[in-house]
Amino acid sequence: MKNIRTLLATTVLATMLATTVQAKTLVYCSEGSPEGFDPGLYTAGTTFDASSRTVYNRLVEFKHGSTEIEPGLAESWTSSEDGTEYTFKLRAGVKFQTTEFFTPSRDFNADDVVFSFDRQLNAENPWNKYVEGGAYEYADGMGFPGLIKSVEKVDDLTVKFTLTRPEAPFMADLAMDFASVLSKEYADKLQADGNMAQMNQMPLGTGPFAFVAYQPDAVIRYKAHDGYWNGKENIDDLVFAITTDASVRVQKLKAGECHVTVYPNAADVDGLKADESLTVEQQEGLNVAYLAYNTTQAPFDKPEVRKALNMAVNKQAIIDAVFQGAASVAKNPIPPTMWSYNDAVEDDKYDPEAAKKMLEDAGVTGLKMKLWAMPVSRPYMLNARRAAEVMQADYAKVGVEAEIVTYEWAEYLKLSKDKARDGAVMLGWTGDNGDPDNFLDTLLGCDAVGGNNRAQWCNEEFDKLVKAAKTTSDMAERTRLYEEAQVVFKREAPWNTLDHSLVFVPVSKKVSGFVQDPLGYHRFDGVDISE
């Protein structure tokens, strides 16, 4: 009898303790709204944080805080000697998320991999253009439709990729966000219901967190994926509190309203570091900020005009005004921390008088242009409006009238791709895979015109160099080709390269396990929080 009473008492106590344990919630003050939730359609880190890095997985993943790849949905892989065939053995027993809007009836398998890539590569696939005006910008810009000959299901847990040529960065490319694997079963249900657009609004994947709800421009809610193949997360509820103003993000962090935030104003960093309740993560960003001229439109179709406009801008003044020194002047389209960086390249010297004469010699007087400034903070440009004001004043000194324009972030990204776009657009890039190809070909190659190549610049000499660099695994040769490509880039000046920045991530000391990522990711798998 005593043992029974003891057992009952223990059971009641355990039940009481279980009911009093509160769910762990982490709030991330993000800098902007996602364009959508299908990572194949976009290239912005804001969108990837909200989609691919929470809801989805890829065949291979980047290790936390590294550009090294590790197994993901594929537990192993082999490649042919000539580098044109890759065979992946898929992980068994991987569960898709169960949500209020869909309950999967099967585990992840090869059909999902084939679907996820075929929709991006095959123009006849009904999912190729399921979002009005949407395009698979990464896959197209990186030349994947011409690179991948086939993606075949060998059996339920084996997939084979056949390439048309060797591609040195291919495995790293597969760890990128656009290569996230979606559920074919979910896609088939949406297609049958005539509701394909839901894929981009209510995502469902195999990743650490399941999507719950999105209130546009305000908040995104996720819950831990109970059946996650890598183990359920410590965080029960993940909340993205969308906060576009950097000062407000800092206020919320200090008030305990959020636990992690990004891209603080440079003036706030010292105060954040002095706050004993916070830790400020810091590292050199694998990034570049740039001003892309529309090289298809006069007078920006002339290299000498672009060079003159570059020489008119005091880039150090931008760094002083926006970063308070926490950045360096950029001369190349890749950061100095990346292999193959060509330090021998000479930057366009700030020289207003010479710039004015160059414009006059090119027959350009009374030029009026649009100067596009981003509406959100980015790691490579904390305050685009302030930077644009500095450039506007510099242009005025050489007789150029610049009108600063901006749009809501998703619209900005969409309109800036227009081949008929006026003027010069301010943007930037944080490397996605640690390979120079991810900057040089993805942003400046001919395949990327109309997409990531905001300069609409297709230079045969440059394109030949970067394409050749992708087809060899000889690092010395790849380095030589990329160094030469940077010389061509600087000579032709499709961009004004602005800066490479330090990146700061303020985090509450209640948070453990958060790792600042060199690729600019904000990942919350493996993260915990104490009350």
Short mmCIF file of C-alpha atoms in Angstrom, two decimals:
data_model
loop_
_atom_site.label_atom_id
_atom_site.label_comp_id
_atom_site.label_asym_id
_atom_site.label_seq_id
_atom_site.Cartn_x
_atom_site.Cartn_y
_atom_site.Cartn_z
CA MET A 1 0.00 0.00 0.00
CA LYS A 2 2.84 2.33 0.88
CA ASN A 3 4.48 1.68 -2.47
CA ILE A 4 1.23 2.45 -4.30
CA ARG A 5 0.78 5.74 -2.40
CA THR A 6 4.40 6.63 -3.14
CA LEU A 7 3.91 5.85 -6.81
CA LEU A 8 0.71 7.93 -6.96
CA ALA A 9 2.38 10.87 -5.22
CA THR A 10 5.36 10.68 -7.56
CA THR A 11 3.05 10.56 -10.59
CA VAL A 12 1.03 13.56 -9.40
CA LEU A 13 4.22 15.55 -8.72
CA ALA A 14 5.61 14.70 -12.14
CA THR A 15 2.36 15.78 -13.76
CA MET A 16 2.37 19.06 -11.84
CA LEU A 17 5.98 19.76 -12.84
CA ALA A 18 5.24 18.96 -16.47
CA THR A 19 2.30 21.35 -16.59
CA THR A 20 4.30 24.16 -15.02
CA VAL A 21 7.21 23.91 -17.46
CA GLN A 22 6.82 26.78 -19.87
CA ALA A 23 7.59 26.54 -23.54
CA LYS A 24 10.86 28.16 -24.55
CA THR A 25 10.38 31.08 -26.90
CA LEU A 26 13.14 32.92 -28.73
CA VAL A 27 12.37 36.23 -30.43
CA TYR A 28 14.57 37.39 -33.28
CA CYS A 29 14.27 41.05 -34.28
CA SER A 30 14.77 40.77 -38.02
CA GLU A 31 15.51 43.70 -40.29
CA GLY A 32 12.84 43.21 -42.94
CA SER A 33 10.04 41.17 -44.43
CA PRO A 34 10.64 38.12 -46.61
CA GLU A 35 9.73 38.38 -50.27
CA GLY A 36 8.09 34.97 -49.94
CA PHE A 37 8.80 31.57 -48.44
CA ASP A 38 10.02 29.58 -51.46
CA PRO A 39 13.82 29.95 -51.33
CA GLY A 40 14.23 28.90 -54.95
CA LEU A 41 12.63 32.12 -56.13
CA TYR A 42 14.81 34.64 -54.29
CA THR A 43 18.36 35.67 -53.39
CA ALA A 44 17.96 37.95 -50.34
CA GLY A 45 19.32 36.86 -46.97
CA THR A 46 16.26 38.30 -45.23
CA THR A 47 14.09 35.87 -47.18
CA PHE A 48 16.44 32.93 -46.61
CA ASP A 49 16.50 33.51 -42.84
CA ALA A 50 12.71 33.21 -42.84
CA SER A 51 12.46 30.21 -45.15
CA SER A 52 15.38 27.98 -46.07
CA ARG A 53 17.22 28.33 -42.75
CA THR A 54 14.20 27.53 -40.62
CA VAL A 55 11.74 25.38 -42.58
CA TYR A 56 13.92 23.51 -45.07
CA ASN A 57 17.00 21.34 -45.50
CA ARG A 58 19.31 20.59 -48.41
CA LEU A 59 21.15 17.48 -49.59
CA VAL A 60 24.28 18.88 -47.97
CA GLU A 61 24.59 21.65 -45.40
CA PHE A 62 27.20 24.15 -44.28
CA LYS A 63 28.55 23.45 -40.83
CA HIS A 64 27.64 26.10 -38.27
CA GLY A 65 30.06 29.01 -38.57
CA SER A 66 31.89 27.50 -41.53
CA THR A 67 31.94 27.16 -45.31
CA GLU A 68 32.68 23.44 -44.95
CA ILE A 69 29.90 21.14 -46.14
CA GLU A 70 28.52 18.20 -44.20
CA PRO A 71 25.77 15.61 -44.80
CA GLY A 72 22.20 16.89 -44.73
CA LEU A 73 19.32 15.05 -46.37
CA ALA A 74 22.02 13.02 -48.14
CA GLU A 75 24.02 10.95 -45.68
CA SER A 76 26.76 10.20 -48.25
CA TRP A 77 27.72 10.78 -51.88
CA THR A 78 30.15 9.73 -54.59
CA SER A 79 31.32 11.40 -57.79
CA SER A 80 32.68 10.09 -61.06
CA GLU A 81 36.34 10.52 -61.92
CA ASP A 82 35.57 13.12 -64.58
CA GLY A 83 33.40 15.14 -62.19
CA THR A 84 30.19 14.93 -64.23
CA GLU A 85 28.20 12.43 -62.14
CA TYR A 86 27.20 12.72 -58.47
CA THR A 87 25.24 10.00 -56.69
CA PHE A 88 23.62 10.75 -53.33
CA LYS A 89 22.44 8.20 -50.77
CA LEU A 90 19.51 9.78 -48.98
CA ARG A 91 18.83 9.68 -45.27
CA ALA A 92 16.07 7.20 -44.33
CA GLY A 93 13.19 8.07 -42.02
CA VAL A 94 13.24 11.84 -42.54
CA LYS A 95 9.85 13.35 -41.68
CA PHE A 96 8.18 16.33 -43.29
CA GLN A 97 6.54 18.76 -40.88
CA THR A 98 2.92 18.22 -39.88
CA THR A 99 1.06 21.53 -39.83
CA GLU A 100 -2.51 22.79 -39.60
CA PHE A 101 -2.57 23.11 -43.37
CA PHE A 102 -1.00 19.75 -44.40
CA THR A 103 -0.38 16.31 -42.95
CA PRO A 104 2.19 14.28 -44.90
CA SER A 105 1.51 10.60 -45.50
CA ARG A 106 5.09 9.51 -46.25
CA ASP A 107 8.72 10.19 -45.41
CA PHE A 108 11.11 12.21 -47.53
CA ASN A 109 12.44 10.33 -50.57
CA ALA A 110 14.07 10.73 -53.99
CA ASP A 111 10.85 12.02 -55.58
CA ASP A 112 11.14 15.18 -53.49
CA VAL A 113 14.71 15.82 -54.65
CA VAL A 114 13.85 15.31 -58.32
CA PHE A 115 10.83 17.61 -58.00
CA SER A 116 12.75 20.34 -56.18
CA PHE A 117 15.35 20.60 -58.95
CA ASP A 118 13.22 19.82 -62.02
CA ARG A 119 10.88 22.72 -61.26
CA GLN A 120 13.87 25.08 -61.46
CA LEU A 121 15.53 23.50 -64.51
CA ASN A 122 12.60 22.49 -66.70
CA ALA A 123 10.56 25.24 -68.35
CA GLU A 124 7.79 22.71 -69.04
CA ASN A 125 7.35 21.85 -65.38
CA PRO A 126 4.03 23.36 -64.17
CA TRP A 127 5.88 24.70 -61.11
CA ASN A 128 8.48 26.54 -63.20
CA LYS A 129 6.44 29.76 -63.28
CA TYR A 130 3.83 29.23 -60.59
CA VAL A 131 4.37 32.70 -59.07
CA GLU A 132 3.44 35.58 -61.34
CA GLY A 133 6.60 37.45 -62.31
CA GLY A 134 8.72 34.99 -60.32
CA ALA A 135 11.84 33.28 -61.59
CA TYR A 136 14.40 30.86 -60.24
CA GLU A 137 16.96 33.61 -60.08
CA TYR A 138 19.81 31.64 -58.54
CA ALA A 139 19.44 28.52 -60.67
CA ASP A 140 19.20 30.62 -63.83
CA GLY A 141 21.96 33.04 -62.87
CA MET A 142 24.36 30.22 -62.05
CA GLY A 143 23.63 28.46 -65.33
CA PHE A 144 22.11 25.37 -63.73
CA PRO A 145 19.67 24.67 -66.61
CA GLY A 146 22.67 24.31 -68.93
CA LEU A 147 24.87 22.59 -66.37
CA ILE A 148 22.57 19.84 -65.09
CA LYS A 149 21.76 17.32 -67.78
CA SER A 150 19.51 15.22 -65.56
CA VAL A 151 18.40 14.51 -61.99
CA GLU A 152 17.32 10.89 -61.76
CA LYS A 153 15.70 8.74 -59.11
CA VAL A 154 17.74 5.53 -58.86
CA ASP A 155 15.57 4.20 -56.04
CA ASP A 156 13.62 5.73 -53.15
CA LEU A 157 16.83 6.64 -51.30
CA THR A 158 19.25 7.26 -54.17
CA VAL A 159 19.48 10.22 -56.57
CA LYS A 160 21.92 10.75 -59.42
CA PHE A 161 22.90 14.15 -60.89
CA THR A 162 24.51 14.15 -64.34
CA LEU A 163 26.30 17.32 -65.43
CA THR A 164 27.15 18.52 -68.93
CA ARG A 165 30.64 19.51 -67.74
CA PRO A 166 32.76 19.45 -64.60
CA GLU A 167 31.79 22.17 -62.13
CA ALA A 168 34.27 22.83 -59.33
CA PRO A 169 31.86 24.59 -56.91
CA PHE A 170 28.95 22.16 -57.51
CA MET A 171 28.86 20.54 -54.08
CA ALA A 172 29.08 23.91 -52.33
CA ASP A 173 26.29 25.16 -54.60
CA LEU A 174 24.03 22.33 -53.40
CA ALA A 175 24.38 23.60 -49.82
CA MET A 176 22.97 26.98 -50.85
CA ASP A 177 19.45 28.11 -50.01
CA PHE A 178 18.00 27.84 -53.50
CA ALA A 179 18.77 24.09 -53.42
CA SER A 180 16.36 23.49 -50.53
CA VAL A 181 14.24 20.35 -50.87
CA LEU A 182 10.46 20.72 -50.92
CA SER A 183 7.71 18.13 -50.51
CA LYS A 184 6.40 16.77 -53.81
CA GLU A 185 3.36 15.37 -52.00
CA TYR A 186 2.48 18.83 -50.70
CA ALA A 187 3.07 20.31 -54.15
CA ASP A 188 0.82 17.71 -55.78
CA LYS A 189 -1.97 18.50 -53.30
CA LEU A 190 -1.70 22.25 -53.92
CA GLN A 191 -1.69 21.72 -57.68
CA ALA A 192 -4.75 19.44 -57.49
CA ASP A 193 -6.54 22.06 -55.38
CA GLY A 194 -5.64 24.85 -57.82
CA ASN A 195 -3.79 26.64 -55.03
CA MET A 196 -0.16 26.48 -56.11
CA ALA A 197 0.60 30.00 -54.81
CA GLN A 198 0.29 28.64 -51.26
CA MET A 199 3.74 27.04 -51.64
CA ASN A 200 5.23 30.53 -51.46
CA GLN A 201 2.99 31.62 -48.58
CA MET A 202 2.75 28.58 -46.30
CA PRO A 203 5.98 26.57 -46.58
CA LEU A 204 6.46 22.98 -45.51
CA GLY A 205 9.76 21.13 -45.35
CA THR A 206 11.95 18.79 -43.32
CA GLY A 207 13.82 21.50 -41.38
CA PRO A 208 14.15 22.26 -37.65
CA PHE A 209 11.16 24.60 -37.42
CA ALA A 210 7.66 24.36 -38.86
CA PHE A 211 5.89 27.43 -40.19
CA VAL A 212 2.85 28.53 -38.16
CA ALA A 213 1.73 31.96 -39.38
CA TYR A 214 2.86 35.21 -40.98
CA GLN A 215 1.45 38.66 -40.34
CA PRO A 216 2.94 40.69 -43.21
CA ASP A 217 5.55 43.26 -42.20
CA ALA A 218 5.02 42.43 -38.52
CA VAL A 219 5.70 38.90 -37.27
CA ILE A 220 6.45 35.33 -38.40
CA ARG A 221 5.80 32.42 -36.04
CA TYR A 222 7.36 28.97 -36.09
CA LYS A 223 7.28 25.95 -33.81
CA ALA A 224 9.88 23.25 -33.27
CA HIS A 225 9.53 20.32 -35.68
CA ASP A 226 8.77 17.43 -33.32
CA GLY A 227 9.93 14.81 -35.83
CA TYR A 228 13.10 16.59 -36.96
CA TRP A 229 15.65 14.03 -38.18
CA ASN A 230 18.48 15.77 -36.32
CA GLY A 231 16.57 15.91 -33.02
CA LYS A 232 13.88 18.30 -31.76
CA GLU A 233 15.17 21.79 -31.07
CA ASN A 234 15.52 23.21 -27.56
CA ILE A 235 13.46 26.23 -28.61
CA ASP A 236 9.74 25.42 -28.70
CA ASP A 237 8.58 28.62 -30.38
CA LEU A 238 10.59 30.86 -32.69
CA VAL A 239 9.32 34.35 -33.48
CA PHE A 240 10.63 36.77 -36.10
CA ALA A 241 9.66 40.28 -34.98
CA ILE A 242 10.09 42.32 -38.16
CA THR A 243 11.64 45.65 -37.17
CA THR A 244 13.03 47.74 -40.01
CA ASP A 245 14.45 50.57 -37.87
CA ALA A 246 17.90 49.68 -36.50
CA SER A 247 17.51 51.92 -33.45
CA VAL A 248 14.20 50.30 -32.55
CA ARG A 249 15.76 46.84 -32.89
CA VAL A 250 18.42 47.85 -30.36
CA GLN A 251 15.78 49.27 -27.98
CA LYS A 252 13.80 46.03 -28.15
CA LEU A 253 16.90 43.96 -27.47
CA LYS A 254 17.86 46.03 -24.43
CA ALA A 255 14.29 45.86 -23.13
CA GLY A 256 14.26 42.08 -23.44
CA GLU A 257 11.58 42.14 -26.12
CA CYS A 258 13.87 40.19 -28.42
CA HIS A 259 16.90 38.01 -27.81
CA VAL A 260 18.89 38.36 -31.04
CA THR A 261 19.05 41.17 -33.55
CA VAL A 262 21.16 42.25 -36.51
CA TYR A 263 22.79 45.22 -38.24
CA PRO A 264 22.85 47.80 -35.42
CA ASN A 265 23.79 51.36 -36.32
CA ALA A 266 27.52 51.86 -35.95
CA ALA A 267 26.89 54.51 -33.29
CA ASP A 268 25.12 51.93 -31.09
CA VAL A 269 27.81 49.23 -31.12
CA ASP A 270 29.93 50.54 -28.24
CA GLY A 271 26.86 50.89 -26.03
CA LEU A 272 25.78 47.35 -26.86
CA LYS A 273 29.23 46.02 -26.00
CA ALA A 274 29.06 47.81 -22.65
CA ASP A 275 25.70 46.25 -21.76
CA GLU A 276 26.39 43.40 -19.32
CA SER A 277 23.23 41.56 -20.37
CA LEU A 278 24.42 41.25 -23.96
CA THR A 279 27.14 39.68 -26.05
CA VAL A 280 28.09 41.30 -29.36
CA GLU A 281 29.35 38.79 -31.90
CA GLN A 282 31.74 40.32 -34.46
CA GLN A 283 33.59 39.16 -37.57
CA GLU A 284 34.84 40.30 -40.96
CA GLY A 285 31.95 40.00 -43.38
CA LEU A 286 32.34 37.92 -46.53
CA ASN A 287 30.62 40.76 -48.30
CA VAL A 288 30.69 43.71 -50.65
CA ALA A 289 28.45 46.75 -51.17
CA TYR A 290 28.24 48.19 -54.65
CA LEU A 291 26.52 50.65 -56.93
CA ALA A 292 25.52 48.92 -60.18
CA TYR A 293 25.14 51.08 -63.28
CA ASN A 294 22.68 49.97 -65.93
CA THR A 295 25.30 49.35 -68.58
CA THR A 296 22.68 48.92 -71.33
CA GLN A 297 21.46 52.52 -70.96
CA ALA A 298 23.25 55.65 -72.19
CA PRO A 299 25.46 57.19 -70.96
CA PHE A 300 26.20 54.32 -68.54
CA ASP A 301 26.98 52.08 -71.51
CA LYS A 302 30.37 53.80 -71.75
CA PRO A 303 33.13 52.50 -69.42
CA GLU A 304 34.75 55.93 -69.31
CA VAL A 305 31.52 57.46 -67.95
CA ARG A 306 31.24 54.77 -65.31
CA LYS A 307 34.90 55.27 -64.32
CA ALA A 308 34.34 59.01 -64.06
CA LEU A 309 31.33 58.53 -61.78
CA ASN A 310 33.40 56.17 -59.64
CA MET A 311 36.12 58.79 -59.31
CA ALA A 312 33.54 61.36 -58.24
CA VAL A 313 32.61 59.43 -55.07
CA ASN A 314 34.52 59.70 -51.80
CA LYS A 315 34.08 56.14 -50.52
CA GLN A 316 35.99 56.80 -47.31
CA ALA A 317 33.44 59.49 -46.46
CA ILE A 318 30.67 56.89 -46.80
CA ILE A 319 32.51 54.55 -44.43
CA ASP A 320 33.02 57.35 -41.92
CA ALA A 321 29.37 58.46 -42.10
CA VAL A 322 27.70 55.04 -42.14
CA PHE A 323 30.08 52.63 -40.41
CA GLN A 324 32.18 54.93 -38.22
CA GLY A 325 35.23 53.07 -39.42
CA ALA A 326 33.86 49.51 -39.07
CA ALA A 327 34.36 48.81 -42.77
CA SER A 328 37.02 49.15 -45.44
CA VAL A 329 36.97 50.66 -48.93
CA ALA A 330 36.26 48.05 -51.60
CA LYS A 331 38.16 47.93 -54.87
CA ASN A 332 37.27 44.42 -56.06
CA PRO A 333 33.90 42.65 -56.34
CA ILE A 334 35.06 39.96 -53.89
CA PRO A 335 36.15 40.58 -50.28
CA PRO A 336 39.84 40.51 -49.31
CA THR A 337 39.23 37.52 -47.02
CA MET A 338 38.36 35.35 -50.04
CA TRP A 339 40.92 33.26 -51.94
CA SER A 340 41.90 34.63 -55.38
CA TYR A 341 41.45 38.26 -54.23
CA ASN A 342 43.64 40.35 -56.54
CA ASP A 343 45.34 42.90 -54.32
CA ALA A 344 47.39 44.22 -57.25
CA VAL A 345 44.29 45.85 -58.73
CA GLU A 346 44.29 49.63 -58.30
CA ASP A 347 41.10 51.33 -57.23
CA ASP A 348 39.52 54.28 -59.03
CA LYS A 349 41.05 57.23 -57.21
CA TYR A 350 38.75 59.85 -55.69
CA ASP A 351 39.42 62.87 -57.91
CA PRO A 352 36.44 65.18 -58.61
CA GLU A 353 38.33 67.42 -61.02
CA ALA A 354 39.55 64.49 -63.13
CA ALA A 355 36.05 62.95 -62.98
CA LYS A 356 34.45 66.16 -64.26
CA LYS A 357 36.91 66.38 -67.15
CA MET A 358 36.36 62.71 -68.07
CA LEU A 359 32.62 63.31 -68.26
CA GLU A 360 33.11 66.37 -70.45
CA ASP A 361 35.52 64.47 -72.70
CA ALA A 362 32.86 61.75 -73.06
CA GLY A 363 30.34 64.38 -74.14
CA VAL A 364 28.32 64.09 -70.92
CA THR A 365 27.07 67.36 -69.45
CA GLY A 366 24.03 68.13 -67.33
CA LEU A 367 23.52 64.45 -66.50
CA LYS A 368 20.47 63.61 -64.40
CA MET A 369 20.29 60.12 -62.93
CA LYS A 370 18.36 57.98 -60.47
CA LEU A 371 20.31 56.81 -57.43
CA TRP A 372 18.61 53.81 -55.83
CA ALA A 373 18.95 53.40 -52.05
CA MET A 374 17.84 50.28 -50.15
CA PRO A 375 15.03 50.72 -47.59
CA VAL A 376 16.51 48.20 -45.14
CA SER A 377 19.74 47.70 -43.22
CA ARG A 378 22.07 45.11 -44.69
CA PRO A 379 25.39 43.88 -43.29
CA TYR A 380 27.30 45.53 -46.13
CA MET A 381 25.31 48.79 -45.96
CA LEU A 382 23.76 49.78 -42.63
CA ASN A 383 22.18 53.00 -43.88
CA ALA A 384 21.78 53.18 -47.64
CA ARG A 385 19.95 56.49 -47.52
CA ARG A 386 22.85 58.17 -45.73
CA ALA A 387 25.34 56.65 -48.18
CA ALA A 388 23.21 57.86 -51.10
CA GLU A 389 23.17 61.39 -49.67
CA VAL A 390 26.98 61.39 -49.55
CA MET A 391 27.13 60.23 -53.17
CA GLN A 392 24.47 62.73 -54.21
CA ALA A 393 26.58 65.59 -52.83
CA ASP A 394 29.71 64.21 -54.51
CA TYR A 395 27.98 63.93 -57.88
CA ALA A 396 26.76 67.51 -57.62
CA LYS A 397 30.40 68.64 -57.44
CA VAL A 398 31.00 67.22 -60.93
CA GLY A 399 27.77 68.54 -62.43
CA VAL A 400 25.65 65.40 -62.04
CA GLU A 401 22.17 65.69 -60.53
CA ALA A 402 21.22 62.49 -58.70
CA GLU A 403 17.66 61.83 -57.53
CA ILE A 404 17.54 59.36 -54.63
CA VAL A 405 14.75 56.80 -55.02
CA THR A 406 13.68 53.79 -52.98
CA TYR A 407 10.88 51.26 -52.70
CA GLU A 408 9.60 48.64 -50.27
CA TRP A 409 12.29 45.92 -50.04
CA ALA A 410 10.62 43.19 -52.11
CA GLU A 411 9.62 45.73 -54.75
CA TYR A 412 13.12 47.23 -54.72
CA LEU A 413 14.67 43.85 -55.45
CA LYS A 414 12.14 43.13 -58.18
CA LEU A 415 12.32 46.49 -59.97
CA SER A 416 16.10 46.71 -59.76
CA LYS A 417 16.37 43.66 -62.04
CA ASP A 418 14.55 45.44 -64.87
CA LYS A 419 16.81 45.73 -67.92
CA ALA A 420 15.28 49.15 -68.64
CA ARG A 421 15.95 50.43 -65.11
CA ASP A 422 17.24 53.99 -64.94
CA GLY A 423 20.46 55.03 -63.25
CA ALA A 424 22.44 53.13 -60.66
CA VAL A 425 21.18 50.78 -57.94
CA MET A 426 22.81 50.29 -54.54
CA LEU A 427 22.98 46.68 -53.42
CA GLY A 428 25.48 44.24 -52.01
CA TRP A 429 26.22 40.61 -51.41
CA THR A 430 27.28 38.24 -48.69
CA GLY A 431 28.88 35.08 -50.04
CA ASP A 432 26.68 32.00 -50.06
CA ASN A 433 29.28 29.27 -50.29
CA GLY A 434 32.80 30.65 -49.84
CA ASP A 435 33.69 30.33 -53.54
CA PRO A 436 34.65 33.32 -55.75
CA ASP A 437 32.26 31.97 -58.38
CA ASN A 438 29.41 32.95 -56.06
CA PHE A 439 30.38 36.61 -56.53
CA LEU A 440 31.98 36.82 -59.96
CA ASP A 441 29.68 34.61 -62.03
CA THR A 442 26.54 34.86 -59.92
CA LEU A 443 26.56 38.67 -59.85
CA LEU A 444 28.41 39.61 -63.04
CA GLY A 445 28.18 36.68 -65.45
CA CYS A 446 26.14 36.82 -68.64
CA ASP A 447 23.75 34.13 -67.36
CA ALA A 448 22.78 36.44 -64.49
CA VAL A 449 21.70 39.41 -66.67
CA GLY A 450 18.10 40.24 -65.81
CA GLY A 451 18.56 38.64 -62.41
CA ASN A 452 21.41 38.98 -59.92
CA ASN A 453 23.46 40.92 -62.48
CA ARG A 454 21.92 44.33 -61.69
CA ALA A 455 24.45 46.03 -63.98
CA GLN A 456 22.99 44.08 -66.94
CA TRP A 457 26.64 43.67 -67.91
CA CYS A 458 27.63 40.88 -70.28
CA ASN A 459 31.31 41.12 -71.11
CA GLU A 460 32.62 38.27 -73.26
CA GLU A 461 36.19 38.46 -71.95
CA PHE A 462 35.10 38.46 -68.30
CA ASP A 463 32.50 35.75 -68.81
CA LYS A 464 34.96 33.46 -70.55
CA LEU A 465 37.39 33.74 -67.64
CA VAL A 466 34.87 32.99 -64.88
CA LYS A 467 33.28 30.14 -66.85
CA ALA A 468 36.70 28.59 -67.43
CA ALA A 469 37.50 28.88 -63.72
CA LYS A 470 34.46 26.76 -62.86
CA THR A 471 35.43 23.84 -65.04
CA THR A 472 38.81 23.06 -63.47
CA SER A 473 39.58 21.75 -59.99
CA ASP A 474 43.17 23.07 -60.19
CA MET A 475 43.17 25.76 -57.48
CA ALA A 476 46.19 27.57 -58.88
CA GLU A 477 44.55 27.83 -62.29
CA ARG A 478 41.22 28.88 -60.81
CA THR A 479 43.00 31.58 -58.81
CA ARG A 480 44.83 32.88 -61.90
CA LEU A 481 41.60 33.08 -63.91
CA TYR A 482 39.70 34.87 -61.15
CA GLU A 483 42.55 37.34 -60.63
CA GLU A 484 42.49 38.14 -64.34
CA ALA A 485 38.69 38.52 -64.25
CA GLN A 486 39.02 41.13 -61.51
CA VAL A 487 41.36 43.14 -63.75
CA VAL A 488 38.74 43.11 -66.53
CA PHE A 489 36.04 44.09 -64.06
CA LYS A 490 38.00 47.08 -62.81
CA ARG A 491 38.84 48.23 -66.31
CA GLU A 492 35.20 48.09 -67.46
CA ALA A 493 33.68 49.37 -64.15
CA PRO A 494 30.12 47.99 -64.26
CA TRP A 495 29.99 48.79 -60.53
CA ASN A 496 31.36 51.28 -58.13
CA THR A 497 32.62 48.93 -55.41
CA LEU A 498 31.85 50.70 -52.11
CA ASP A 499 32.86 48.76 -49.02
CA HIS A 500 33.47 45.51 -47.15
CA SER A 501 32.09 45.68 -43.62
CA LEU A 502 32.51 44.20 -40.20
CA VAL A 503 29.33 42.43 -39.11
CA PHE A 504 27.94 42.73 -35.58
CA VAL A 505 25.25 40.49 -34.08
CA PRO A 506 24.04 41.51 -30.59
CA VAL A 507 22.72 38.56 -28.57
CA SER A 508 21.15 38.31 -25.12
CA LYS A 509 23.28 36.39 -22.63
CA LYS A 510 20.20 34.24 -22.02
CA VAL A 511 20.88 32.70 -25.42
CA SER A 512 23.36 29.86 -25.85
CA GLY A 513 24.50 27.98 -28.93
CA PHE A 514 24.06 30.85 -31.39
CA VAL A 515 26.93 30.95 -33.90
CA GLN A 516 27.70 33.93 -36.10
CA ASP A 517 28.04 32.68 -39.65
CA PRO A 518 30.62 33.85 -42.23
CA LEU A 519 27.96 33.43 -44.92
CA GLY A 520 25.62 35.84 -43.17
CA TYR A 521 23.14 33.18 -42.05
CA HIS A 522 20.98 33.66 -38.98
CA ARG A 523 20.24 30.11 -37.89
CA PHE A 524 18.45 29.01 -34.76
CA ASP A 525 18.91 25.27 -34.92
CA GLY A 526 21.12 24.21 -32.02
CA VAL A 527 20.23 27.36 -30.07
CA ASP A 528 18.83 27.39 -26.53
CA ILE A 529 17.52 30.06 -24.17
CA SER A 530 17.31 30.27 -20.38
CA GLU A 531 14.64 32.16 -18.49
#
